[in-house]
XYZ file of C-alpha atoms in Angstrom:
663
model
C -191.613 -170.873 -143.948
C -193.184 -167.576 -142.671
C -191.819 -165.350 -139.932
C -194.638 -166.277 -137.311
C -193.721 -169.899 -137.635
C -190.396 -169.011 -136.337
C -190.979 -166.205 -134.011
C -194.428 -166.602 -132.807
C -195.570 -167.949 -129.786
C -195.977 -171.545 -130.883
C -193.028 -171.260 -133.313
C -189.728 -173.147 -133.795
C -187.845 -170.788 -131.225
C -190.595 -171.628 -128.569
C -190.536 -175.356 -129.642
C -186.574 -175.529 -129.353
C -185.905 -173.326 -126.354
C -188.153 -173.578 -123.736
C -187.016 -170.772 -122.304
C -188.018 -168.474 -124.799
C -189.934 -165.496 -124.287
C -191.723 -164.018 -127.309
C -190.542 -160.327 -128.306
C -192.862 -158.328 -130.769
C -190.050 -156.209 -131.827
C -188.127 -158.941 -132.839
C -191.048 -160.491 -134.961
C -192.021 -157.261 -136.616
C -188.597 -156.491 -137.431
C -188.096 -160.084 -138.892
C -191.384 -159.608 -140.974
C -190.007 -156.072 -142.485
C -186.902 -157.531 -143.203
C -188.231 -160.682 -145.177
C -190.475 -158.311 -147.069
C -187.680 -156.082 -148.147
C -185.362 -159.241 -148.990
C -188.262 -160.337 -150.851
C -188.750 -157.417 -153.170
C -191.618 -155.862 -154.761
C -194.727 -157.204 -156.250
C -194.087 -158.401 -159.933
C -196.164 -155.637 -161.376
C -193.551 -153.200 -159.662
C -190.487 -155.241 -161.122
C -191.559 -154.738 -164.420
C -191.974 -151.027 -163.792
C -188.619 -151.001 -162.551
C -187.044 -152.851 -165.536
C -187.858 -149.745 -167.479
C -185.929 -147.630 -165.596
C -182.490 -146.878 -166.477
C -181.317 -147.961 -162.710
C -182.979 -150.227 -160.417
C -183.195 -148.481 -156.743
C -182.677 -150.758 -154.043
C -185.683 -151.134 -151.403
C -184.141 -149.717 -148.392
C -185.316 -150.316 -144.683
C -184.180 -148.933 -141.599
C -184.544 -150.310 -138.335
C -182.967 -148.985 -135.375
C -183.668 -151.923 -132.269
C -182.436 -151.299 -128.940
C -180.543 -153.499 -126.820
C -182.813 -156.614 -125.894
C -184.788 -156.692 -129.141
C -182.774 -159.577 -130.966
C -181.579 -157.611 -133.882
C -179.427 -159.915 -135.214
C -181.423 -163.012 -135.366
C -184.617 -160.888 -136.800
C -182.049 -160.162 -139.631
C -180.086 -163.346 -140.070
C -183.224 -165.739 -140.009
C -185.104 -163.858 -143.025
C -181.584 -163.707 -144.723
C -181.431 -167.531 -144.670
C -184.796 -168.180 -145.403
C -184.989 -165.603 -148.448
C -182.689 -167.900 -150.658
C -180.833 -164.859 -151.833
C -176.976 -164.104 -151.553
C -176.770 -161.786 -148.655
C -173.845 -159.643 -147.322
C -173.975 -159.174 -143.717
C -171.794 -156.082 -143.032
C -170.836 -154.951 -139.365
C -168.537 -152.272 -137.971
C -166.250 -154.592 -135.922
C -164.350 -157.936 -136.252
C -165.678 -158.664 -132.765
C -169.478 -158.749 -134.054
C -168.492 -160.591 -137.233
C -166.618 -163.332 -134.968
C -169.966 -163.461 -132.790
C -172.210 -163.989 -135.754
C -170.062 -166.759 -137.163
C -169.464 -168.641 -133.725
C -172.646 -167.853 -131.784
C -175.544 -166.616 -133.990
C -175.247 -168.892 -137.497
C -174.975 -171.858 -135.250
C -178.143 -171.130 -133.202
C -179.692 -170.420 -136.547
C -178.942 -173.736 -137.862
C -180.393 -175.145 -134.829
C -183.553 -173.182 -134.836
C -183.724 -174.255 -138.819
C -182.834 -177.789 -138.449
C -180.293 -177.359 -141.799
C -176.809 -176.168 -142.408
C -176.337 -172.550 -143.376
C -173.984 -171.920 -146.336
C -172.282 -168.952 -144.640
C -168.978 -167.519 -144.783
C -166.877 -165.107 -142.826
C -164.523 -162.640 -144.755
C -162.376 -160.199 -143.228
C -160.047 -157.678 -144.275
C -156.844 -159.029 -145.986
C -154.409 -157.746 -143.165
C -156.397 -159.973 -140.731
C -155.213 -162.924 -142.681
C -151.523 -164.955 -142.586
C -149.701 -164.687 -145.986
C -147.819 -167.971 -146.588
C -145.263 -166.812 -148.829
C -144.412 -163.731 -146.383
C -144.482 -166.567 -143.136
C -141.857 -168.850 -145.283
C -139.893 -166.085 -146.292
C -139.275 -164.284 -142.841
C -139.266 -168.118 -141.355
C -136.598 -168.576 -143.727
C -134.198 -166.061 -142.657
C -131.291 -167.454 -140.994
C -130.934 -164.643 -138.312
C -134.248 -165.973 -136.793
C -134.422 -169.687 -135.213
C -137.787 -171.148 -133.894
C -135.913 -172.374 -130.508
C -135.298 -168.657 -130.081
C -138.293 -167.175 -130.596
C -141.473 -168.404 -128.791
C -143.667 -166.176 -131.196
C -141.909 -168.054 -134.605
C -142.463 -171.378 -132.903
C -145.943 -170.729 -131.924
C -147.216 -169.606 -135.457
C -145.337 -172.578 -137.108
C -147.080 -174.998 -135.311
C -150.667 -172.806 -136.040
C -149.863 -172.636 -139.727
C -149.732 -176.588 -139.697
C -153.144 -176.888 -138.267
C -155.241 -173.573 -139.397
C -157.832 -173.823 -141.976
C -158.572 -169.900 -142.050
C -155.338 -168.239 -141.180
C -157.082 -165.699 -139.257
C -155.264 -163.714 -136.893
C -157.884 -164.043 -134.387
C -157.183 -167.394 -133.490
C -154.069 -166.036 -132.000
C -155.464 -164.632 -128.915
C -151.712 -164.753 -127.348
C -150.548 -162.143 -129.771
C -150.421 -158.764 -128.746
C -153.008 -155.986 -130.418
C -149.852 -153.775 -131.141
C -147.275 -156.096 -132.056
C -145.328 -155.388 -135.500
C -144.599 -158.741 -136.235
C -147.918 -159.316 -137.691
C -147.588 -156.395 -140.248
C -144.504 -158.328 -141.358
C -146.771 -161.719 -142.002
C -150.117 -160.449 -143.014
C -151.319 -160.650 -146.658
C -151.546 -156.544 -147.214
C -152.866 -156.242 -150.808
C -149.807 -154.088 -151.815
C -147.594 -157.105 -151.407
C -149.707 -159.665 -153.149
C -148.453 -161.376 -156.117
C -151.473 -162.865 -156.987
C -151.540 -165.585 -159.393
C -147.652 -165.493 -159.890
C -147.203 -166.552 -155.933
C -145.631 -169.870 -155.300
C -148.269 -170.559 -152.621
C -151.159 -169.284 -154.500
C -153.163 -172.601 -154.669
C -152.519 -172.998 -150.624
C -152.978 -169.341 -149.826
C -155.645 -168.525 -147.358
C -157.264 -165.891 -149.365
C -157.589 -167.800 -152.435
C -159.473 -170.279 -150.939
C -161.582 -168.050 -149.087
C -162.483 -166.331 -152.238
C -163.349 -169.715 -153.835
C -165.738 -170.506 -151.252
C -167.430 -167.065 -151.231
C -168.641 -168.025 -154.591
C -170.853 -170.453 -153.293
C -171.819 -169.152 -150.115
C -175.355 -167.871 -149.395
C -174.831 -165.504 -146.615
C -171.310 -163.402 -146.301
C -170.355 -161.645 -143.211
C -167.952 -159.044 -143.738
C -167.105 -155.517 -142.065
C -167.569 -152.083 -143.216
C -164.204 -151.667 -144.309
C -164.066 -154.640 -146.543
C -167.376 -153.962 -148.024
C -166.710 -150.085 -148.743
C -163.245 -151.376 -149.785
C -164.722 -153.417 -152.415
C -167.350 -150.725 -153.405
C -164.744 -148.265 -154.125
C -162.754 -150.983 -156.192
C -165.524 -151.707 -158.569
C -166.362 -147.793 -159.193
C -162.799 -147.046 -159.803
C -162.919 -150.196 -162.643
C -159.913 -152.123 -160.922
C -161.681 -155.334 -160.191
C -163.674 -156.322 -156.909
C -162.906 -158.418 -153.781
C -166.542 -159.982 -153.181
C -168.668 -161.989 -155.123
C -171.906 -159.729 -156.439
C -174.817 -159.899 -153.892
C -178.597 -159.493 -154.423
C -179.038 -157.791 -150.768
C -176.872 -156.082 -148.140
C -177.601 -155.731 -144.383
C -175.242 -153.486 -142.296
C -175.319 -153.900 -138.678
C -174.048 -150.904 -136.635
C -175.034 -148.905 -139.558
C -174.236 -145.664 -137.529
C -170.483 -146.101 -138.421
C -171.480 -146.126 -142.305
C -170.411 -142.461 -143.021
C -167.450 -142.501 -141.506
C -166.292 -145.741 -143.034
C -167.210 -145.446 -146.312
C -165.595 -141.512 -146.353
C -162.134 -143.666 -145.980
C -162.744 -145.298 -149.300
C -164.372 -142.793 -151.355
C -161.328 -140.479 -150.820
C -157.582 -140.892 -151.185
C -154.673 -140.756 -148.567
C -150.905 -141.130 -148.362
C -148.745 -141.882 -145.408
C -144.928 -141.319 -144.838
C -145.273 -145.002 -142.949
C -146.376 -146.625 -146.333
C -143.226 -145.127 -148.034
C -140.859 -146.250 -144.946
C -142.773 -149.632 -145.026
C -141.888 -150.186 -148.626
C -138.359 -149.202 -148.420
C -137.728 -151.610 -145.291
C -139.371 -154.498 -147.417
C -137.192 -153.663 -150.178
C -133.881 -153.591 -148.064
C -135.042 -157.262 -146.692
C -135.886 -158.403 -149.909
C -132.920 -157.021 -151.993
C -130.513 -158.773 -149.336
C -131.808 -162.072 -150.036
C -132.213 -162.201 -153.765
C -130.259 -159.588 -155.791
C -126.960 -159.783 -157.027
C -124.209 -157.262 -155.414
C -124.408 -154.719 -158.359
C -128.498 -154.520 -158.319
C -128.069 -154.676 -154.503
C -126.210 -151.432 -154.578
C -128.253 -149.510 -156.683
C -131.181 -150.355 -154.724
C -129.620 -149.136 -151.680
C -128.775 -145.991 -153.376
C -132.473 -145.468 -154.067
C -133.751 -146.133 -150.840
C -131.431 -143.785 -148.857
C -132.092 -141.169 -151.310
C -135.978 -141.667 -151.127
C -135.520 -142.219 -147.368
C -133.897 -138.772 -147.095
C -136.640 -136.969 -149.600
C -139.465 -138.352 -147.553
C -138.014 -137.291 -144.091
C -137.138 -133.997 -145.889
C -141.096 -133.635 -147.013
C -142.424 -134.645 -143.609
C -139.839 -132.059 -142.082
C -141.657 -128.974 -144.089
C -144.975 -129.270 -141.788
C -145.054 -128.146 -138.175
C -144.208 -130.464 -135.464
C -147.612 -130.013 -133.412
C -149.502 -133.054 -133.589
C -153.091 -133.398 -134.743
C -155.438 -132.956 -137.884
C -154.989 -129.713 -139.613
C -156.247 -128.512 -143.032
C -153.957 -128.567 -146.042
C -155.215 -125.920 -147.859
C -154.017 -123.439 -144.979
C -150.675 -125.170 -144.724
C -150.143 -125.015 -148.600
C -151.377 -120.905 -148.156
C -148.873 -120.380 -145.661
C -145.768 -122.358 -147.084
C -146.551 -121.174 -150.776
C -148.086 -122.998 -153.400
C -145.405 -122.988 -156.143
C -142.984 -124.256 -153.390
C -145.491 -126.879 -152.311
C -145.951 -128.179 -155.720
C -141.887 -128.518 -156.255
C -141.719 -130.560 -152.984
C -144.637 -132.713 -153.864
C -143.264 -133.458 -157.492
C -139.354 -133.924 -156.018
C -140.968 -137.014 -153.794
C -143.335 -138.326 -156.579
C -140.475 -138.544 -158.986
C -138.343 -140.479 -156.550
C -141.275 -142.744 -155.948
C -141.670 -143.150 -160.048
C -137.618 -143.740 -160.516
C -137.747 -146.402 -157.873
C -140.788 -148.013 -159.552
C -139.123 -147.745 -163.062
C -136.228 -149.356 -161.542
C -137.983 -152.159 -159.963
C -140.282 -152.523 -163.072
C -136.865 -153.565 -164.877
C -136.367 -156.271 -162.364
C -139.432 -158.054 -162.618
C -137.527 -160.764 -164.787
C -135.335 -161.494 -161.470
C -138.875 -162.314 -159.624
C -142.613 -161.223 -159.504
C -142.638 -159.916 -156.378
C -140.470 -157.141 -157.862
C -143.309 -156.285 -160.411
C -145.428 -155.964 -156.619
C -143.054 -153.399 -155.268
C -142.879 -151.476 -158.257
C -146.699 -151.089 -157.850
C -146.400 -150.201 -154.796
C -144.435 -147.512 -155.361
C -146.541 -146.252 -158.596
C -149.416 -146.255 -155.831
C -147.569 -144.363 -153.365
C -146.569 -141.865 -156.186
C -150.138 -141.290 -157.536
C -151.882 -140.887 -154.268
C -149.374 -138.525 -153.350
C -150.282 -136.399 -156.447
C -154.020 -137.212 -155.910
C -154.121 -136.063 -152.378
C -151.796 -132.978 -152.765
C -151.961 -131.930 -156.305
C -155.536 -129.946 -156.245
C -154.536 -128.837 -152.256
C -154.552 -125.395 -153.756
C -158.315 -125.237 -154.463
C -160.789 -124.694 -151.993
C -162.446 -127.063 -149.438
C -165.828 -125.840 -150.436
C -165.336 -128.627 -153.405
C -166.271 -132.281 -153.148
C -163.384 -132.981 -151.138
C -161.390 -131.670 -147.799
C -157.956 -132.246 -147.657
C -156.011 -132.557 -144.450
C -152.974 -133.624 -142.678
C -152.266 -135.289 -139.542
C -149.188 -134.845 -138.228
C -147.859 -137.694 -135.881
C -145.090 -138.379 -133.617
C -143.244 -140.073 -136.197
C -144.961 -139.997 -139.431
C -147.184 -137.688 -141.600
C -150.424 -138.773 -143.085
C -152.327 -136.741 -145.987
C -155.978 -137.416 -146.694
C -158.462 -136.360 -149.010
C -162.258 -137.018 -147.648
C -165.230 -136.594 -149.364
C -167.309 -133.876 -147.520
C -170.651 -135.530 -148.595
C -170.643 -139.316 -149.022
C -174.621 -139.207 -150.056
C -173.927 -138.772 -153.793
C -171.324 -141.672 -153.888
C -173.903 -143.905 -152.157
C -176.745 -143.331 -154.562
C -174.250 -144.142 -157.352
C -172.783 -147.039 -156.067
C -174.814 -148.671 -153.090
C -178.431 -147.701 -153.729
C -177.984 -148.781 -157.786
C -175.898 -152.144 -156.950
C -178.252 -154.215 -154.783
C -182.341 -154.972 -155.052
C -182.548 -154.486 -151.230
C -180.643 -152.805 -148.243
C -181.444 -152.993 -144.662
C -179.457 -150.418 -142.201
C -179.762 -151.431 -138.332
C -178.264 -150.405 -135.288
C -179.244 -149.683 -131.539
C -178.513 -146.029 -132.044
C -179.700 -144.411 -135.485
C -182.018 -141.865 -134.397
C -181.738 -138.878 -132.531
C -184.248 -137.027 -130.531
C -186.694 -139.568 -131.726
C -186.108 -138.346 -135.493
C -184.282 -140.381 -138.172
C -183.661 -136.772 -139.831
C -179.864 -136.809 -139.501
C -179.351 -140.080 -141.100
C -181.676 -139.730 -143.852
C -179.503 -136.451 -144.658
C -175.932 -137.973 -144.119
C -176.611 -141.210 -146.489
C -178.813 -139.492 -148.843
C -181.865 -141.850 -147.990
C -185.072 -141.073 -150.050
C -188.741 -140.364 -148.777
C -189.281 -143.899 -149.862
C -186.971 -145.512 -147.101
C -189.283 -147.236 -144.316
C -188.263 -146.454 -140.999
C -189.075 -148.600 -138.079
C -188.009 -148.077 -134.062
C -188.099 -150.440 -131.546
C -187.615 -149.438 -127.690
C -185.644 -151.869 -125.764
C -187.879 -154.371 -123.751
C -185.758 -153.713 -120.303
C -187.210 -152.399 -117.577
C -185.314 -149.223 -117.309
C -187.794 -147.568 -114.823
C -187.000 -150.000 -112.360
C -183.915 -151.449 -112.592
C -182.073 -148.273 -113.723
C -181.345 -144.768 -112.504
C -179.664 -141.848 -114.204
C -177.812 -139.627 -112.040
C -177.250 -135.860 -113.281
C -175.301 -133.392 -111.209
C -176.842 -130.390 -109.744
C -177.178 -127.169 -111.728
C -174.217 -125.198 -109.790
C -171.807 -127.963 -110.965
C -168.887 -126.702 -113.134
C -169.425 -126.568 -116.722
C -167.146 -128.465 -118.869
C -165.699 -125.048 -120.003
C -164.937 -123.978 -116.484
C -161.445 -123.912 -114.680
C -162.430 -126.507 -111.928
C -164.415 -128.761 -114.251
C -162.013 -131.441 -114.161
C -161.300 -131.315 -110.227
C -164.935 -131.463 -109.894
C -165.434 -134.520 -111.629
C -162.573 -136.064 -110.054
C -163.842 -135.346 -106.735
C -167.599 -136.691 -107.697
C -166.485 -139.906 -109.688
C -164.432 -140.953 -106.479
C -167.855 -140.594 -104.714
C -170.052 -142.481 -107.205
C -167.856 -145.317 -107.347
C -167.646 -145.499 -103.534
C -171.531 -145.789 -103.793
C -171.318 -148.397 -106.490
C -168.511 -150.326 -104.883
C -166.353 -150.339 -107.989
C -168.331 -152.193 -110.781
C -168.102 -149.170 -112.983
C -167.018 -148.387 -116.744
C -165.922 -144.862 -116.714
C -166.077 -143.458 -120.190
C -163.850 -140.349 -121.086
C -164.208 -137.900 -124.077
C -160.562 -137.494 -124.352
C -157.039 -139.325 -123.356
C -156.044 -136.355 -121.522
C -159.085 -136.266 -119.368
C -158.679 -140.039 -118.887
C -155.423 -140.121 -117.981
C -155.801 -137.051 -115.189
C -158.891 -139.051 -113.598
C -157.181 -142.297 -113.365
C -154.338 -140.825 -111.531
C -156.762 -139.556 -109.265
C -158.794 -142.725 -109.014
C -155.458 -144.695 -108.382
C -154.335 -142.849 -105.523
C -158.238 -142.187 -104.006
C -159.809 -145.851 -104.856
C -159.484 -148.964 -102.803
C -160.477 -150.853 -105.820
C -158.715 -151.877 -108.670
C -158.191 -149.330 -111.404
C -157.824 -150.643 -115.255
C -156.768 -148.172 -117.651
C -157.279 -148.322 -121.338
C -153.516 -148.801 -122.893
C -152.196 -150.889 -120.066
C -153.109 -154.207 -122.080
C -155.330 -155.102 -125.235
C -158.896 -154.282 -125.329
C -159.895 -157.956 -124.773
C -157.086 -158.377 -121.882
C -158.662 -155.362 -120.051
C -162.511 -156.848 -120.565
C -161.406 -160.011 -119.413
C -159.959 -158.442 -116.516
C -162.941 -156.209 -115.576
C -165.193 -159.266 -115.475
C -163.319 -161.280 -113.709
C -162.517 -158.774 -110.979
C -165.896 -158.017 -109.966
C -165.305 -154.545 -107.936
C -162.984 -153.118 -110.516
C -163.102 -149.715 -112.256
C -162.305 -149.479 -115.886
C -161.270 -145.686 -117.333
C -161.366 -145.915 -121.139
C -162.099 -143.488 -124.110
C -162.779 -143.989 -127.977
C -163.385 -147.653 -128.838
C -164.953 -148.840 -125.326
C -167.933 -146.264 -125.845
C -169.484 -149.345 -127.826
C -168.723 -152.911 -128.531
C -168.344 -153.368 -124.601
C -170.453 -156.357 -123.618
C -170.210 -156.927 -119.823
C -173.366 -158.376 -118.241
C -173.856 -158.846 -114.635
C -172.886 -157.226 -111.505
C -169.484 -156.355 -112.860
C -170.675 -153.617 -114.549
C -173.429 -152.075 -112.277
C -172.366 -148.424 -113.067
C -171.165 -146.470 -116.065
C -169.987 -142.937 -115.665
C -169.616 -140.603 -118.577
C -167.526 -137.222 -117.782
C -169.252 -134.966 -120.306
C -171.128 -135.055 -123.949
C -168.970 -136.161 -126.366
C -168.957 -133.541 -128.814
C -166.241 -133.937 -131.527
C -163.796 -131.033 -131.895
C -165.416 -128.308 -134.174
C -162.224 -127.324 -135.728
C -161.251 -131.069 -136.917
C -160.948 -130.304 -141.115
C -163.339 -132.892 -141.840
C -165.803 -131.920 -139.346
C -165.293 -128.210 -140.092
C -165.760 -128.663 -143.833
C -169.062 -130.812 -143.353
C -170.267 -128.207 -140.806
C -169.799 -125.582 -143.537
C -171.511 -127.320 -146.011
C -174.567 -127.734 -143.688
C -174.638 -123.866 -143.283
C -174.485 -123.338 -147.070
C -177.338 -125.424 -147.511
C -179.360 -123.344 -145.175
C -179.263 -125.635 -142.335
C -177.969 -125.143 -138.481
C -174.267 -126.919 -138.187
C -174.551 -127.080 -134.499
C -178.329 -128.621 -134.079
C -178.010 -130.298 -137.337
C -174.708 -131.821 -137.573
C -172.519 -131.701 -134.211
C -175.384 -132.273 -131.767
C -176.881 -135.430 -133.552
C -173.341 -136.917 -133.789
C -172.725 -136.289 -130.113
C -176.538 -137.791 -129.345
C -175.764 -141.193 -131.252
C -172.135 -141.539 -129.522
C -173.502 -140.892 -126.204
C -176.553 -143.118 -126.459
C -173.687 -145.755 -127.331
C -171.813 -145.335 -124.084
C -175.081 -145.067 -122.250
C -176.060 -148.439 -123.882
C -172.630 -150.225 -122.266
C -174.954 -150.812 -118.921
C -177.922 -153.094 -119.635
C -176.785 -155.998 -121.896
C -179.438 -158.536 -120.542
C -182.830 -158.104 -118.684
C -181.460 -159.062 -115.317
C -178.723 -156.248 -115.159
C -179.288 -153.022 -113.081
C -177.218 -150.182 -112.174
C -176.825 -146.328 -112.848
C -175.728 -143.887 -115.508
C -174.076 -140.945 -114.247
C -173.586 -138.215 -117.098
C -171.401 -134.977 -115.224
C -172.474 -132.601 -117.610
C -174.367 -130.024 -116.420
C -175.497 -128.603 -119.843
C -178.238 -131.183 -120.191
C -179.894 -129.220 -117.724
C -178.972 -125.735 -118.473
C -178.763 -125.566 -122.454
C -181.771 -126.138 -124.540
C -180.063 -128.820 -127.149
C -179.767 -130.929 -123.599
C -183.287 -131.948 -123.972
C -182.738 -133.447 -127.317
C -179.966 -135.549 -125.493
C -182.090 -136.350 -122.698
C -185.270 -137.281 -125.298
C -182.648 -139.616 -126.816
C -181.871 -141.837 -123.823
C -183.821 -144.891 -122.266
C -186.553 -144.027 -119.510
C -184.410 -144.099 -116.714
C -185.522 -142.297 -113.368
C -183.571 -138.893 -112.740
C -181.506 -138.021 -110.087
C -179.233 -135.368 -108.915
C -178.710 -136.459 -105.260
C -175.787 -138.872 -103.933
C -178.205 -140.057 -101.392
C -180.437 -141.123 -104.287
C -177.506 -142.992 -105.726
C -176.462 -144.862 -102.308
C -180.356 -146.014 -101.679
C -180.087 -147.556 -105.095
C -177.244 -149.431 -104.497
C -178.163 -150.196 -100.918
C -180.807 -152.502 -102.704
C -178.327 -154.594 -103.814
C -177.393 -155.823 -100.336
C -181.309 -156.455 -99.249
């Protein structure tokens, strides 16, 4: 079946949906995806086979909101007949593809699709852990409503997916005790192996044509393949990345290495519970002694780091602390983990779970040495090593400075076709930043489709006057707070206010709660899903947020009629990873600010601005309260990257725009 037979004026979409409007960008994107998935002509295939490694055909498509990119890649993927992995950045998009898009494509094509959604192991219930937890005599279902609800759910669920438990809070510690964490999996020795949700899914994955995963699972699997430690996903012929602007950050997590104090604490807690249930008294006493000693060593190791929270270079810390002293501290803790692993290995005949605990201890020992062992080296190498000091935990990480070589080695030679798409991939109209960061060659095809929404008639971009305080000025925060209040009275609430820091969010929220007559919702007061539900229902409410709310928020209609952004979302330049990557850009003759920091901020800003127009019928104002858009040369790059909304710097113009809502 040809693409125009589906997307064309008289195609299947038009036949099955009377209100369907043909979109040229969607049809062209679908045709391009179909061509990449179909592969090169036969003569080119012969030439490829003579090469040492086959390079994937790569297509990059920026498809702004309203193009309908999901159907534009999903339908060609199904029609290709090949096994295709679709990778998303968020679990929400995975669920949308499963619950909305795949059923829609089945309706369009008139046939079922062999598709399967796979998430990371931690999203699924571990039956063995659940039965162990439930059997604890100190817990009774009648006393704990969570346990009673999960017990009823376990009897009916076919997937064991945490997403089905909509009533379970995002931050509840209960799920971590029940999820199918890989470090705690007993594999084929588990008594629940045949009924295991993960086991069932893996069997189904072998026969599915379309696998929908998330970037974390995809790159975790890719890293495992590279290390020779097996694989999670079946081999595929092609991969399609949606929300592809996240590839660098996610891939960096899995091509690097990390160790955390929390992982040790979690292991020791599991050992205490398991030991109390299953070990004879003499073994239990030995285990308690080991746990006490290792817990103290871990606390002592954490205590050598400054208490100031944040991300810091590990190399500089080691230099100040003393290299020899650092090596001794690392080896003291590594020895304790190794000693625990040896004891647990000897107890394997008592039950296979003790071998699993031993592997966890060995993994923590090896990760600690891997991250810390080379910390005496220079950050100009392949990895930047850093530590994160939290209130209650310590994290050590080694992150690749450049992931392009890893992608070239493991991704572009592992599939025949690779599609990368997102609403935001270019900066200032150019794909050069993405091309550099992901190591894309000159043969890659780049396509760009602007949103079909009528930004010129249905939106307004408000920028403050040139005399407005710069973000570096002392009175910037007070000026922003006052201006936001004015904007929100003009919009009558109905606004998403995006901040670049938690401190800025909290300060602004305090002012809004005091001065506004509209409901003020603040990130953190409830789960993201609950906040968005209230925001949709309470039409004149205001939602103040940071971080994840800059993207993935899809609120159509009147409830979101104004997006306010406090300032340009530049990352902290002294973050160890950002600093190392900036330094690498400079080493290679580039300009780190214009070639690295500005493009990253542009992509984030575009995501934030994109929260306003979700359907063709939406209407509203975007306000960016950063005067640097007008006073700095790089401001033009940001402005060229935004939708073609009319600009104004007068609140009267904003009043007039919203006054038209009542006419």
